[in-house]
CSV table of C-alpha atoms and ligand atoms in Angstrom, one decimal:
chain,number,residue,atom,x,y,z
A,208,MET,CA,100.7,81.9,64.7
A,209,ALA,CA,98.4,84.8,65.7
A,210,THR,CA,95.8,85.5,68.4
A,211,TYR,CA,92.3,86.0,67.0
A,212,LEU,CA,89.2,87.3,68.9
A,213,VAL,CA,86.0,86.1,67.3
A,214,THR,CA,82.9,88.1,68.4
A,215,GLY,CA,79.7,86.1,68.0
A,216,GLY,CA,82.0,83.0,68.2
A,217,ALA,CA,79.1,80.9,69.5
A,218,GLY,CA,77.0,81.7,66.5
A,219,PHE,CA,76.7,79.8,63.2
A,220,ILE,CA,79.4,81.6,61.3
A,221,GLY,CA,81.6,82.4,64.3
A,222,SER,CA,81.7,78.9,65.6
A,223,ASN,CA,82.7,77.6,62.2
A,224,VAL,CA,85.4,80.3,61.9
A,225,CYS,CA,86.8,79.2,65.3
A,226,ARG,CA,87.2,75.6,64.2
A,227,GLU,CA,89.3,76.6,61.2
A,228,LEU,CA,91.4,79.0,63.3
A,229,LEU,CA,92.2,76.2,65.7
A,230,ALA,CA,92.9,73.8,62.9
A,231,GLN,CA,95.5,76.3,61.7
A,232,ASN,CA,97.0,76.4,65.2
A,233,HIS,CA,96.0,80.0,66.0
A,234,THR,CA,95.1,81.1,69.6
A,235,VAL,CA,91.3,81.7,69.7
A,236,LYS,CA,89.3,83.9,72.0
A,237,VAL,CA,85.6,84.0,71.8
A,238,LEU,CA,83.3,86.8,72.8
A,239,ASP,CA,79.6,86.0,73.0
A,240,ASN,CA,76.6,86.7,75.2
A,241,PHE,CA,74.6,83.7,74.0
A,242,ALA,CA,71.6,85.8,72.9
A,243,THR,CA,71.5,84.0,69.6
A,244,GLY,CA,74.7,82.0,69.8
A,245,ARG,CA,74.5,78.6,71.3
A,246,ARG,CA,76.7,76.8,73.8
A,247,GLU,CA,76.5,73.5,71.9
A,248,ASN,CA,78.2,75.2,68.9
A,249,LEU,CA,81.3,75.5,71.1
A,250,ALA,CA,80.9,72.2,73.0
A,251,GLU,CA,83.6,70.2,71.1
A,252,ILE,CA,86.1,73.1,71.2
A,253,ALA,CA,85.4,74.6,74.6
A,254,GLY,CA,88.7,73.4,76.0
A,255,ASP,CA,90.7,75.0,73.2
A,256,ILE,CA,89.3,78.5,73.3
A,257,GLU,CA,89.2,81.3,75.9
A,258,LEU,CA,85.6,82.4,76.4
A,259,PHE,CA,84.4,85.9,77.3
A,260,GLU,CA,80.7,85.9,78.1
A,261,VAL,CA,79.8,89.5,77.6
A,262,ASP,CA,77.4,91.6,75.5
A,263,ILE,CA,79.0,93.9,72.9
A,264,ARG,CA,76.8,96.7,74.1
A,265,ASP,CA,78.9,96.7,77.3
A,266,ALA,CA,81.7,99.0,76.2
A,267,GLU,CA,83.8,98.5,79.3
A,268,GLY,CA,83.0,94.8,79.9
A,269,ILE,CA,84.3,93.8,76.5
A,270,GLN,CA,87.7,95.4,76.9
A,271,PRO,CA,89.6,92.5,78.6
A,272,ALA,CA,88.8,90.2,75.7
A,273,PHE,CA,90.9,92.4,73.4
A,274,LYS,CA,94.2,92.2,75.3
A,275,GLY,CA,97.0,90.7,73.3
A,276,VAL,CA,94.8,90.2,70.2
A,277,ASP,CA,96.3,90.5,66.7
A,278,TYR,CA,93.1,90.2,64.7
A,279,VAL,CA,89.4,90.6,65.5
A,280,LEU,CA,86.8,88.8,63.4
A,281,HIS,CA,83.6,90.6,64.3
A,282,GLN,CA,80.7,88.3,63.6
A,283,GLY,CA,78.5,89.3,66.6
A,284,ALA,CA,75.2,90.8,65.6
A,285,LEU,CA,71.5,90.3,65.8
A,286,PRO,CA,70.8,88.8,62.4
A,287,SER,CA,67.6,88.6,60.4
A,288,VAL,CA,65.7,91.0,58.3
A,289,PRO,CA,62.3,90.2,59.8
A,290,ARG,CA,63.6,90.5,63.4
A,291,SER,CA,64.8,94.0,62.5
A,292,VAL,CA,61.4,94.9,61.0
A,293,LYS,CA,59.8,93.8,64.3
A,294,ASP,CA,62.3,95.4,66.6
A,295,PRO,CA,64.5,98.0,64.8
A,296,VAL,CA,65.8,99.5,68.0
A,297,ALA,CA,67.3,96.2,69.3
A,298,THR,CA,68.9,95.5,66.0
A,299,THR,CA,70.5,99.0,66.0
A,300,GLU,CA,71.7,98.9,69.6
A,301,VAL,CA,73.5,95.6,69.1
A,302,ASN,CA,74.6,95.9,65.5
A,303,VAL,CA,75.6,99.6,65.4
A,304,ASN,CA,76.4,100.7,69.0
A,305,GLY,CA,77.8,97.2,69.8
A,306,THR,CA,80.0,97.4,66.7
A,307,LEU,CA,81.3,100.8,67.6
A,308,ASN,CA,82.3,99.4,71.0
A,309,VAL,CA,84.1,96.6,69.3
A,310,LEU,CA,86.0,99.1,67.0
A,311,THR,CA,87.0,101.4,69.8
A,312,ALA,CA,88.1,98.5,72.1
A,313,ALA,CA,90.2,97.1,69.1
A,314,ARG,CA,91.7,100.6,68.6
A,315,ASP,CA,92.6,100.9,72.3
A,316,ALA,CA,94.2,97.4,72.4
A,317,GLY,CA,96.3,98.1,69.4
A,318,VAL,CA,94.7,95.3,67.3
A,319,LYS,CA,96.3,95.0,63.8
A,320,ARG,CA,93.0,94.6,61.9
A,321,VAL,CA,89.3,94.1,62.4
A,322,VAL,CA,87.4,92.1,59.8
A,323,MET,CA,83.7,92.7,60.1
A,324,ALA,CA,80.6,90.9,58.9
A,325,SER,CA,78.5,93.1,56.7
A,326,SER,CA,75.7,92.0,54.4
A,327,SER,CA,74.5,91.9,50.9
A,328,SER,CA,71.2,93.3,52.2
A,329,ILE,CA,72.8,96.8,52.0
A,330,TYR,CA,72.2,96.8,48.2
A,331,GLY,CA,68.5,96.6,48.9
A,332,SER,CA,66.2,97.9,46.2
A,333,ASN,CA,69.0,98.8,43.8
A,334,PRO,CA,68.0,96.6,40.9
A,335,GLU,CA,71.4,96.4,39.2
A,336,LEU,CA,72.8,92.8,38.9
A,337,PRO,CA,75.4,91.6,39.7
A,338,LYS,CA,75.9,93.7,42.8
A,339,HIS,CA,79.3,95.4,42.8
A,340,GLU,CA,80.9,97.5,45.5
A,341,GLY,CA,80.8,100.7,43.5
A,342,MET,CA,77.0,100.6,43.5
A,343,ARG,CA,74.9,102.9,45.6
A,344,PRO,CA,73.6,101.0,48.7
A,345,MET,CA,69.8,101.3,49.0
A,346,PRO,CA,68.8,99.5,52.3
A,347,ILE,CA,65.2,98.6,52.6
A,348,SER,CA,65.2,97.1,56.1
A,349,PRO,CA,66.5,98.2,59.5
A,350,TYR,CA,68.9,95.2,59.4
A,351,ALA,CA,70.4,96.5,56.1
A,352,ALA,CA,70.6,100.0,57.5
A,353,SER,CA,72.5,98.7,60.6
A,354,LYS,CA,75.0,96.9,58.5
A,355,LEU,CA,75.5,99.9,56.2
A,356,ALA,CA,76.1,102.1,59.3
A,357,ASN,CA,78.7,99.6,60.5
A,358,GLU,CA,80.6,100.0,57.3
A,359,ALA,CA,80.5,103.7,57.7
A,360,TYR,CA,81.9,103.5,61.2
A,361,ALA,CA,84.5,101.0,60.1
A,362,ALA,CA,85.8,103.3,57.4
A,363,ALA,CA,85.7,106.3,59.7
A,364,CYS,CA,87.8,104.4,62.3
A,365,THR,CA,90.3,103.5,59.7
A,366,HIS,CA,90.6,107.2,58.7
A,367,VAL,CA,90.6,108.9,62.0
A,368,TYR,CA,92.3,106.3,64.2
A,369,GLY,CA,94.4,104.4,61.7
A,370,LEU,CA,92.6,101.2,62.8
A,371,GLU,CA,92.6,98.8,59.9
A,372,THR,CA,89.1,97.5,59.1
A,373,VAL,CA,87.7,95.3,56.3
A,374,CYS,CA,84.0,94.7,55.9
A,375,LEU,CA,82.8,91.5,54.2
A,376,ARG,CA,79.4,91.7,52.6
A,377,TYR,CA,78.1,88.1,53.1
A,378,PHE,CA,75.5,86.9,50.7
A,379,ASN,CA,73.2,84.4,52.3
A,380,VAL,CA,75.6,82.1,54.0
A,381,PHE,CA,74.6,78.5,54.9
A,382,GLY,CA,76.3,75.5,56.5
A,383,PRO,CA,76.5,73.3,59.6
A,384,ARG,CA,75.4,74.7,63.0
A,385,GLN,CA,73.0,77.2,61.4
A,386,ASP,CA,69.9,77.2,63.6
A,387,PRO,CA,66.9,75.7,61.9
A,388,LYS,CA,64.5,76.3,64.8
A,389,SER,CA,64.6,80.0,65.6
A,390,GLN,CA,61.6,82.0,64.4
A,391,TYR,CA,64.2,84.0,62.5
A,392,ALA,CA,66.0,81.0,61.0
A,393,ALA,CA,67.4,81.3,57.4
A,394,VAL,CA,65.7,79.6,54.5
A,395,ILE,CA,68.1,76.7,53.9
A,396,PRO,CA,68.1,75.2,57.4
A,397,ILE,CA,64.3,75.6,57.4
A,398,PHE,CA,63.8,74.0,54.0
A,399,VAL,CA,66.3,71.1,54.6
A,400,THR,CA,64.9,70.1,57.9
A,401,ALA,CA,61.3,70.3,56.6
A,402,LEU,CA,62.1,68.1,53.6
A,403,LEU,CA,64.0,65.6,55.8
A,404,LYS,CA,60.9,65.3,58.0
A,405,GLY,CA,58.7,64.9,55.0
A,406,GLU,CA,57.0,68.3,55.5
A,407,ARG,CA,56.2,70.9,52.9
A,408,PRO,CA,58.4,74.0,53.0
A,409,THR,CA,56.6,77.4,52.7
A,410,ILE,CA,57.9,79.9,50.1
A,411,PHE,CA,57.1,83.5,50.7
A,412,GLY,CA,55.9,84.8,47.3
A,413,ASP,CA,56.2,83.1,43.9
A,414,GLY,CA,59.6,81.6,44.6
A,415,GLU,CA,61.2,83.4,41.7
A,416,GLN,CA,63.2,85.6,44.1
A,417,SER,CA,66.9,84.6,43.9
A,418,ARG,CA,69.9,84.5,46.1
A,419,ASP,CA,73.7,84.0,45.8
A,420,PHE,CA,73.8,81.3,48.5
A,421,SER,CA,77.3,80.7,49.8
A,422,TYR,CA,78.6,77.7,51.8
A,423,VAL,CA,80.2,78.8,55.1
A,424,ALA,CA,83.7,77.5,54.2
A,425,ASN,CA,83.9,80.3,51.6
A,426,VAL,CA,83.2,82.9,54.2
A,427,ILE,CA,85.8,81.4,56.6
A,428,GLN,CA,88.4,81.6,53.8
A,429,ALA,CA,87.5,85.2,53.2
A,430,ASN,CA,87.9,86.1,56.9
A,431,LEU,CA,91.3,84.5,57.1
A,432,LYS,CA,92.6,86.0,53.9
A,433,ALA,CA,91.2,89.5,54.6
A,434,SER,CA,92.7,89.5,58.1
A,435,THR,CA,96.3,89.2,57.0
A,436,ALA,CA,96.1,90.8,53.5
A,437,GLU,CA,98.3,93.8,52.6
A,438,GLY,CA,95.5,95.9,51.1
A,439,GLY,CA,91.8,96.4,51.6
A,440,ALA,CA,91.8,98.6,54.8
A,441,GLY,CA,88.8,100.9,55.1
A,442,GLN,CA,86.9,99.0,52.3
A,443,ALA,CA,84.0,96.6,51.9
A,444,PHE,CA,84.0,93.5,49.7
A,445,ASN,CA,81.3,91.1,48.4
A,446,ILE,CA,81.7,87.5,49.6
A,447,ALA,CA,79.6,85.0,47.8
A,448,CYS,CA,79.8,82.3,45.1
A,449,GLY,CA,79.0,84.6,42.1
A,450,ASN,CA,75.9,82.5,41.1
A,451,ARG,CA,72.3,82.7,42.0
A,452,ILE,CA,69.4,80.3,42.2
A,453,SER,CA,65.7,81.0,42.8
A,454,LEU,CA,63.9,79.6,45.8
A,455,ASN,CA,61.9,77.3,43.4
A,456,GLU,CA,65.2,76.0,42.1
A,457,LEU,CA,66.5,75.6,45.7
A,458,VAL,CA,63.5,73.4,46.6
A,459,ARG,CA,64.1,71.3,43.4
A,460,GLU,CA,67.8,70.8,44.2
A,461,LEU,CA,67.1,69.9,47.8
A,462,ASN,CA,64.4,67.4,46.8
A,463,GLU,CA,66.9,65.8,44.4
A,464,ILE,CA,69.7,65.6,47.0
A,465,ILE,CA,67.4,64.3,49.7
A,466,GLY,CA,65.5,61.9,47.4
A,467,THR,CA,62.1,63.4,48.1
A,468,ASN,CA,59.4,64.9,45.8
A,469,ILE,CA,57.7,67.4,48.0
A,470,ASP,CA,55.9,70.5,46.6
A,471,PRO,CA,56.3,73.8,48.5
A,472,ILE,CA,53.4,75.9,49.8
A,473,HIS,CA,53.3,79.5,48.6
A,474,THR,CA,52.2,82.4,50.8
A,475,ASP,CA,52.4,86.2,50.7
A,476,PRO,CA,55.8,87.8,50.0
A,477,ARG,CA,57.8,88.8,53.1
A,478,PRO,CA,58.1,92.6,54.0
A,479,GLY,CA,61.6,94.0,53.6
A,480,ASP,CA,62.6,91.2,51.2
A,481,VAL,CA,65.0,91.8,48.4
A,482,LYS,CA,63.9,90.3,45.0
A,483,HIS,CA,67.2,89.3,43.5
A,484,SER,CA,70.7,89.0,44.8
A,485,LEU,CA,73.9,88.1,43.0
A,486,ALA,CA,77.4,89.2,43.7
A,487,ASP,CA,80.3,90.3,41.6
A,488,ILE,CA,83.2,88.9,43.7
A,489,SER,CA,86.1,90.2,41.6
A,490,ALA,CA,87.2,92.9,44.1
A,491,ALA,CA,87.8,90.3,46.9
A,492,ARG,CA,89.6,88.1,44.4
A,493,GLU,CA,91.9,90.9,43.3
A,494,THR,CA,92.5,92.4,46.7
A,495,PHE,CA,93.1,89.3,48.9
A,496,GLY,CA,92.9,86.3,46.6
A,497,TYR,CA,89.4,85.2,47.7
A,498,SER,CA,88.2,82.2,45.6
A,499,PRO,CA,85.0,80.3,46.6
A,500,ALA,CA,86.1,76.6,47.0
A,501,VAL,CA,82.6,75.1,47.5
A,502,ASP,CA,79.8,75.7,45.1
A,503,VAL,CA,76.1,75.7,46.0
A,504,ARG,CA,75.4,72.2,45.0
A,505,GLN,CA,78.4,70.8,47.0
A,506,GLY,CA,77.4,72.9,49.9
A,507,LEU,CA,73.8,71.8,49.9
A,508,GLU,CA,75.0,68.1,49.8
A,509,LYS,CA,77.2,68.8,52.9
A,510,VAL,CA,74.4,70.5,54.9
A,511,VAL,CA,71.9,67.8,54.0
A,512,ASP,CA,74.3,65.3,55.5
A,513,TRP,CA,74.7,67.4,58.6
A,514,TYR,CA,71.0,68.1,59.2
A,515,ARG,CA,70.2,64.5,58.6
A,516,GLU,CA,72.1,63.6,61.7
A,517,ILE,CA,70.3,66.3,63.7
A,518,VAL,CA,66.9,65.2,62.5
A,519,ASP,CA,67.7,61.5,63.1
A,520,GLN,CA,68.6,62.4,66.7
A,521,GLY,CA,65.2,64.0,67.1
B,167,UD1,C1,69.3,88.6,54.3
B,167,UD1,C2,70.5,89.1,53.5
B,167,UD1,C3,71.8,88.4,54.0
B,167,UD1,C4,71.9,88.4,55.5
B,167,UD1,C5,70.7,87.8,56.1
B,167,UD1,C6,70.7,87.9,57.7
B,167,UD1,C7,69.7,89.8,51.3
B,167,UD1,C8,69.7,89.5,49.9
B,167,UD1,N1,70.4,88.9,52.1
B,167,UD1,O1,69.0,87.3,53.9
B,167,UD1,O2,72.9,89.0,53.4
B,167,UD1,O3,73.0,87.8,55.9
B,167,UD1,O4,69.5,88.6,55.7
B,167,UD1,O5,69.7,87.3,58.3
B,167,UD1,O6,69.2,90.8,51.8
B,167,UD1,N2,62.1,82.4,52.7
B,167,UD1,C9,61.0,81.6,52.4
B,167,UD1,N3,60.5,80.8,53.4
B,167,UD1,C10,61.1,80.7,54.6
B,167,UD1,C11,62.2,81.5,54.9
B,167,UD1,C12,62.6,82.4,54.0
B,167,UD1,O7,60.4,81.7,51.3
B,167,UD1,O8,60.6,79.8,55.4
B,167,UD1,C13,62.6,83.3,51.7
B,167,UD1,C14,62.7,84.8,52.1
B,167,UD1,O9,61.4,85.5,51.9
B,167,UD1,C15,63.8,85.3,51.2
B,167,UD1,C16,64.7,84.0,51.0
B,167,UD1,O10,63.9,82.9,51.4
B,167,UD1,O11,63.2,85.6,49.9
B,167,UD1,C17,65.9,84.1,51.9
B,167,UD1,O12,65.5,84.4,53.2
B,167,UD1,P1,66.5,84.4,54.4
B,167,UD1,O13,67.2,83.1,54.5
B,167,UD1,O14,65.7,84.9,55.6
B,167,UD1,O15,67.6,85.4,54.1
B,167,UD1,P2,67.6,86.9,53.4
B,167,UD1,O16,66.6,87.7,54.1
B,167,UD1,O17,67.6,86.9,52.0
């Protein structure tokens, strides 16, 4: 059994990662400042984790959390492309400076490996599909730029300090505990909750843009495998399902699962939006045995069940 520190452990992905670590009997520490993370995400497991309520921008303040830690799963960040378009400085301060603080604290504490959340957004306007790790990143939003900078710092820390780092480029993750209410919420929680309430979802643009949506269990698996794998240090890997669907198809699938027949509203495309996204996941498969266990349809069925309870509770 190992000791894991999950930064952003009160967030959507982090809180799901914590549950799996506890299920596997690991010791779990959580670092979060509850800026976008939520206390209710940790409510059921609060007694089983050690919580450090601190901002990753606080280089000294975060240090105690790293004591005795074997692996860091760094999920803490300010997510959202539109948020970064509105406030690029905040996104950079948290995602880049905060990440460098996490990396140096991990180095100083003698952590064995840091697995970090990166993003498919770094491929940006590069039109090639599927996206593979050898492609040139072409970020088109400050969010994407911040994630690419993180990858550069991670690789640099591996080279100059010998700190093992692995970056995971998540492709549009969805699942339980993803916030549907924030103004920067992701599309699946917004659409599922709208349809469950009988409301029309709004698609930005013609709806032909596509995404390689990935259920959160796949991302959890990738984090756990990447943390203890032999290889991969200093590198970045795509984590997705390896299939894409358009937003129009997404609405059709959700209508079918929920049993509704609600047409979306179309408005202008969103600035900074990538048109198509699809991952080649062979590098993660070959390096640490990543294999997505839940496909999009199964994942959508699971989240519909989860949001149904939330919506029913009002
Ligand atoms: C991007 C990244 C993803 C990253 C995430 C962090 C890409 C391909 N993906 O996701 O890796 O983790 O940011 O926040 O860059 N949409 C609507 N109606 C809505 C909401 C969204 O039509 O009400 C559309 C968006 O315009 C977009 C798609 O749905 O085309 C997905 O949007 P969203 O869920 O916000 O994620 P991305 O920006 O694709």
